[in-house]
Amino acid sequence: MPKALETVLEIDLKSLEHNYRFLRSKLNPGTKFLSVVKAFAYGSDADQIALKLQELGTDYFAVAYVKEGVALRKAGITKPILVLHPQPVNLEILIEFQLEPSMYSFGILNQFTALLNRKEINRYPVHIKFNTGLNRLGFAEKDVESLLELLENKDTLKIVSLFSHLAATEDPKEEAFTRKQIAKFEKISVEVTNRLKIQPIRHILNTSGILNYQEAQYDMVRSGIGLYGYGNEARYDAELKPIATLKTIISQIHHLSPSDTVGYNRAYVSRSSRVSATLPIGHADGIGRQYGKGKTFVLVNGKMAPIIGNVCMDMIMIDITDIPSKEGDEVILYGPELSAHEVAKTANTISYELITGISQRVRRIYSS
Ligand SMILES: *Cc1c(COP(=O)(O)O)cnc(C)c1O
């Protein structure tokens, strides 16, 4: 990659390939792989990432909302796309673009069935979501009987898969809870397949599930964060490669005298003679105010420089007093050399939030 000349998110498609192969290597050869590319492929670029994953042989894609699925179809994705959280208002478009909805409640199920009946469409592929303890989306165990009554002897819907989502696969302290969720899913899914005499794909594992609960891989797994290079645990982070590097450059350098202040609200006060640098990236690009006031570091010529004062909309200031550097030098906010996981921790958040927050103002560039 050539040196950055402005703020860019550099995406390495070779690292994506490495992560995909690493995660696949944890699975039985017959297990299908669903790539989660919601939220612009976790803040990178859904089109380019999905095209690469399609080429690598992923079996399925998932997005959160219909609009994201439409964008993938327009980009040339032909593999099946599961929409995890479709809203009733978008169901017509979902059909138009052959997206496959998650049926997570009686409300969405009844509205979708009614729409298909009006359109005289039969055997439309859908995925039934069960709530096994996350209490976010899905049919509860107590709903199963009424659900089966709605589904039995009807062919409006083709049930492609049954699935659930785990609450704490990255947390060894929650292993007992995770096992309870898996057992509940097993029980519900056996009941449903027996009653409806179908053999749908079953899936429950996310990235940390693939790494920690391989015995529950069923017929398919769903991975997001692992593809982008983060494993939620140091031992897996070591094997995965962050695909994105957020880079910027030094726009201007200032020499501060004692008691000079930097930025809005004069939030940084210089205690001695210091050197600050201004970077062309701010909260409108996804580096929120929680990263300011000395808590978070960036990398300048391989050395750690703290973000000082308040993060502005379009800029941040850093302290480079002890770092030989000049205007135009490259600065890394996260990437393989500075884990987004560690950066996020300085602001009491997680890598998922930091990386999905990088706004569309930041140019994406690729290496492969
Ligand atoms: C986002 C999401 C995933 C991906 O989880 P990762 O931890 O990023 O692998 C899987 N399943 C569902 C239902 C999701 O919403």
PDB file of N, CA, C and O in Angstrom, residues 330-357:
ATOM      1  N   GLU A 330       2.202   9.689   8.275  1.00  0.00           N
ATOM      2  CA  GLU A 330       1.045   8.812   8.427  1.00  0.00           C
ATOM      3  C   GLU A 330       0.756   8.538   9.903  1.00  0.00           C
ATOM      4  O   GLU A 330       1.675   8.398  10.703  1.00  0.00           O
ATOM      5  N   VAL A 331      -0.544   8.425  10.217  1.00  0.00           N
ATOM      6  CA  VAL A 331      -0.980   8.116  11.581  1.00  0.00           C
ATOM      7  C   VAL A 331      -1.978   6.969  11.508  1.00  0.00           C
ATOM      8  O   VAL A 331      -2.874   6.981  10.673  1.00  0.00           O
ATOM      9  N   ILE A 332      -1.813   5.981  12.387  1.00  0.00           N
ATOM     10  CA  ILE A 332      -2.722   4.831  12.385  1.00  0.00           C
ATOM     11  C   ILE A 332      -3.625   4.892  13.607  1.00  0.00           C
ATOM     12  O   ILE A 332      -3.150   5.042  14.738  1.00  0.00           O
ATOM     13  N   LEU A 333      -4.951   4.791  13.358  1.00  0.00           N
ATOM     14  CA  LEU A 333      -5.903   4.808  14.479  1.00  0.00           C
ATOM     15  C   LEU A 333      -6.248   3.408  14.939  1.00  0.00           C
ATOM     16  O   LEU A 333      -6.510   3.190  16.108  1.00  0.00           O
ATOM     17  N   TYR A 334      -6.347   2.452  14.009  1.00  0.00           N
ATOM     18  CA  TYR A 334      -6.401   1.032  14.377  1.00  0.00           C
ATOM     19  C   TYR A 334      -6.089   0.206  13.148  1.00  0.00           C
ATOM     20  O   TYR A 334      -6.137   0.707  12.030  1.00  0.00           O
ATOM     21  N   GLY A 335      -5.785  -1.061  13.393  1.00  0.00           N
ATOM     22  CA  GLY A 335      -5.426  -1.959  12.297  1.00  0.00           C
ATOM     23  C   GLY A 335      -4.594  -3.089  12.856  1.00  0.00           C
ATOM     24  O   GLY A 335      -4.546  -3.285  14.076  1.00  0.00           O
ATOM     25  N   PRO A 336      -3.905  -3.829  11.994  1.00  0.00           N
ATOM     26  CA  PRO A 336      -3.103  -4.951  12.501  1.00  0.00           C
ATOM     27  C   PRO A 336      -2.072  -4.527  13.552  1.00  0.00           C
ATOM     28  O   PRO A 336      -1.788  -5.279  14.474  1.00  0.00           O
ATOM     29  N   GLU A 337      -1.541  -3.315  13.445  1.00  0.00           N
ATOM     30  CA  GLU A 337      -0.503  -2.881  14.402  1.00  0.00           C
ATOM     31  C   GLU A 337      -1.082  -2.312  15.691  1.00  0.00           C
ATOM     32  O   GLU A 337      -0.358  -2.111  16.667  1.00  0.00           O
ATOM     33  N   LEU A 338      -2.358  -1.955  15.675  1.00  0.00           N
ATOM     34  CA  LEU A 338      -2.997  -1.350  16.844  1.00  0.00           C
ATOM     35  C   LEU A 338      -4.437  -1.855  16.847  1.00  0.00           C
ATOM     36  O   LEU A 338      -5.277  -1.359  16.095  1.00  0.00           O
ATOM     37  N   SER A 339      -4.686  -2.859  17.685  1.00  0.00           N
ATOM     38  CA  SER A 339      -5.959  -3.579  17.635  1.00  0.00           C
ATOM     39  C   SER A 339      -7.158  -2.679  17.956  1.00  0.00           C
ATOM     40  O   SER A 339      -7.166  -1.966  18.968  1.00  0.00           O
ATOM     41  N   ALA A 340      -8.182  -2.731  17.126  1.00  0.00           N
ATOM     42  CA  ALA A 340      -9.423  -1.979  17.379  1.00  0.00           C
ATOM     43  C   ALA A 340     -10.029  -2.395  18.716  1.00  0.00           C
ATOM     44  O   ALA A 340     -10.700  -1.610  19.380  1.00  0.00           O
ATOM     45  N   HIS A 341      -9.768  -3.622  19.092  1.00  0.00           N
ATOM     46  CA  HIS A 341     -10.260  -4.126  20.369  1.00  0.00           C
ATOM     47  C   HIS A 341      -9.641  -3.333  21.527  1.00  0.00           C
ATOM     48  O   HIS A 341     -10.337  -2.888  22.449  1.00  0.00           O
ATOM     49  N   GLU A 342      -8.311  -3.122  21.455  1.00  0.00           N
ATOM     50  CA  GLU A 342      -7.608  -2.369  22.507  1.00  0.00           C
ATOM     51  C   GLU A 342      -8.013  -0.897  22.487  1.00  0.00           C
ATOM     52  O   GLU A 342      -8.184  -0.278  23.539  1.00  0.00           O
ATOM     53  N   VAL A 343      -8.136  -0.348  21.290  1.00  0.00           N
ATOM     54  CA  VAL A 343      -8.523   1.064  21.174  1.00  0.00           C
ATOM     55  C   VAL A 343      -9.920   1.258  21.760  1.00  0.00           C
ATOM     56  O   VAL A 343     -10.165   2.185  22.545  1.00  0.00           O
ATOM     57  N   ALA A 344     -10.828   0.349  21.423  1.00  0.00           N
ATOM     58  CA  ALA A 344     -12.217   0.454  21.910  1.00  0.00           C
ATOM     59  C   ALA A 344     -12.247   0.370  23.440  1.00  0.00           C
ATOM     60  O   ALA A 344     -13.011   1.084  24.093  1.00  0.00           O
ATOM     61  N   LYS A 345     -11.386  -0.486  23.988  1.00  0.00           N
ATOM     62  CA  LYS A 345     -11.366  -0.665  25.447  1.00  0.00           C
ATOM     63  C   LYS A 345     -11.034   0.631  26.177  1.00  0.00           C
ATOM     64  O   LYS A 345     -11.557   0.884  27.258  1.00  0.00           O
ATOM     65  N   THR A 346     -10.206   1.487  25.567  1.00  0.00           N
ATOM     66  CA  THR A 346      -9.837   2.745  26.234  1.00  0.00           C
ATOM     67  C   THR A 346     -11.053   3.634  26.437  1.00  0.00           C
ATOM     68  O   THR A 346     -11.038   4.541  27.267  1.00  0.00           O
ATOM     69  N   ALA A 347     -12.098   3.402  25.656  1.00  0.00           N
ATOM     70  CA  ALA A 347     -13.311   4.212  25.786  1.00  0.00           C
ATOM     71  C   ALA A 347     -14.468   3.359  26.309  1.00  0.00           C
ATOM     72  O   ALA A 347     -15.641   3.683  26.080  1.00  0.00           O
ATOM     73  N   ASN A 348     -14.138   2.257  26.995  1.00  0.00           N
ATOM     74  CA  ASN A 348     -15.151   1.368  27.580  1.00  0.00           C
ATOM     75  C   ASN A 348     -16.157   0.849  26.575  1.00  0.00           C
ATOM     76  O   ASN A 348     -17.341   0.707  26.877  1.00  0.00           O
ATOM     77  N   THR A 349     -15.697   0.581  25.348  1.00  0.00           N
ATOM     78  CA  THR A 349     -16.622  -0.026  24.401  1.00  0.00           C
ATOM     79  C   THR A 349     -15.935  -1.224  23.752  1.00  0.00           C
ATOM     80  O   THR A 349     -14.899  -1.689  24.238  1.00  0.00           O
ATOM     81  N   ILE A 350     -16.545  -1.757  22.690  1.00  0.00           N
ATOM     82  CA  ILE A 350     -16.026  -2.977  22.071  1.00  0.00           C
ATOM     83  C   ILE A 350     -15.684  -2.706  20.614  1.00  0.00           C
ATOM     84  O   ILE A 350     -16.190  -1.748  20.008  1.00  0.00           O
ATOM     85  N   SER A 351     -14.835  -3.576  20.057  1.00  0.00           N
ATOM     86  CA  SER A 351     -14.391  -3.395  18.672  1.00  0.00           C
ATOM     87  C   SER A 351     -15.570  -3.241  17.715  1.00  0.00           C
ATOM     88  O   SER A 351     -15.530  -2.441  16.784  1.00  0.00           O
ATOM     89  N   TYR A 352     -16.645  -3.987  17.945  1.00  0.00           N
ATOM     90  CA  TYR A 352     -17.816  -3.931  17.056  1.00  0.00           C
ATOM     91  C   TYR A 352     -18.288  -2.476  16.891  1.00  0.00           C
ATOM     92  O   TYR A 352     -18.595  -2.036  15.802  1.00  0.00           O
ATOM     93  N   GLU A 353     -18.361  -1.746  18.028  1.00  0.00           N
ATOM     94  CA  GLU A 353     -18.896  -0.386  17.947  1.00  0.00           C
ATOM     95  C   GLU A 353     -17.921   0.543  17.225  1.00  0.00           C
ATOM     96  O   GLU A 353     -18.317   1.350  16.383  1.00  0.00           O
ATOM     97  N   LEU A 354     -16.639   0.413  17.557  1.00  0.00           N
ATOM     98  CA  LEU A 354     -15.644   1.287  16.921  1.00  0.00           C
ATOM     99  C   LEU A 354     -15.629   1.077  15.406  1.00  0.00           C
ATOM    100  O   LEU A 354     -15.724   2.037  14.632  1.00  0.00           O
ATOM    101  N   ILE A 355     -15.548  -0.177  14.964  1.00  0.00           N
ATOM    102  CA  ILE A 355     -15.352  -0.394  13.516  1.00  0.00           C
ATOM    103  C   ILE A 355     -16.623  -0.148  12.701  1.00  0.00           C
ATOM    104  O   ILE A 355     -16.541   0.323  11.578  1.00  0.00           O
ATOM    105  N   THR A 356     -17.800  -0.435  13.294  1.00  0.00           N
ATOM    106  CA  THR A 356     -19.022  -0.183  12.515  1.00  0.00           C
ATOM    107  C   THR A 356     -19.354   1.306  12.469  1.00  0.00           C
ATOM    108  O   THR A 356     -20.192   1.726  11.680  1.00  0.00           O
ATOM    109  N   GLY A 357     -18.684   2.102  13.291  1.00  0.00           N
ATOM    110  CA  GLY A 357     -18.994   3.522  13.340  1.00  0.00           C
ATOM    111  C   GLY A 357     -18.238   4.378  12.333  1.00  0.00           C
ATOM    112  O   GLY A 357     -18.482   5.585  12.247  1.00  0.00           O
TER     113      GLY A 357
END
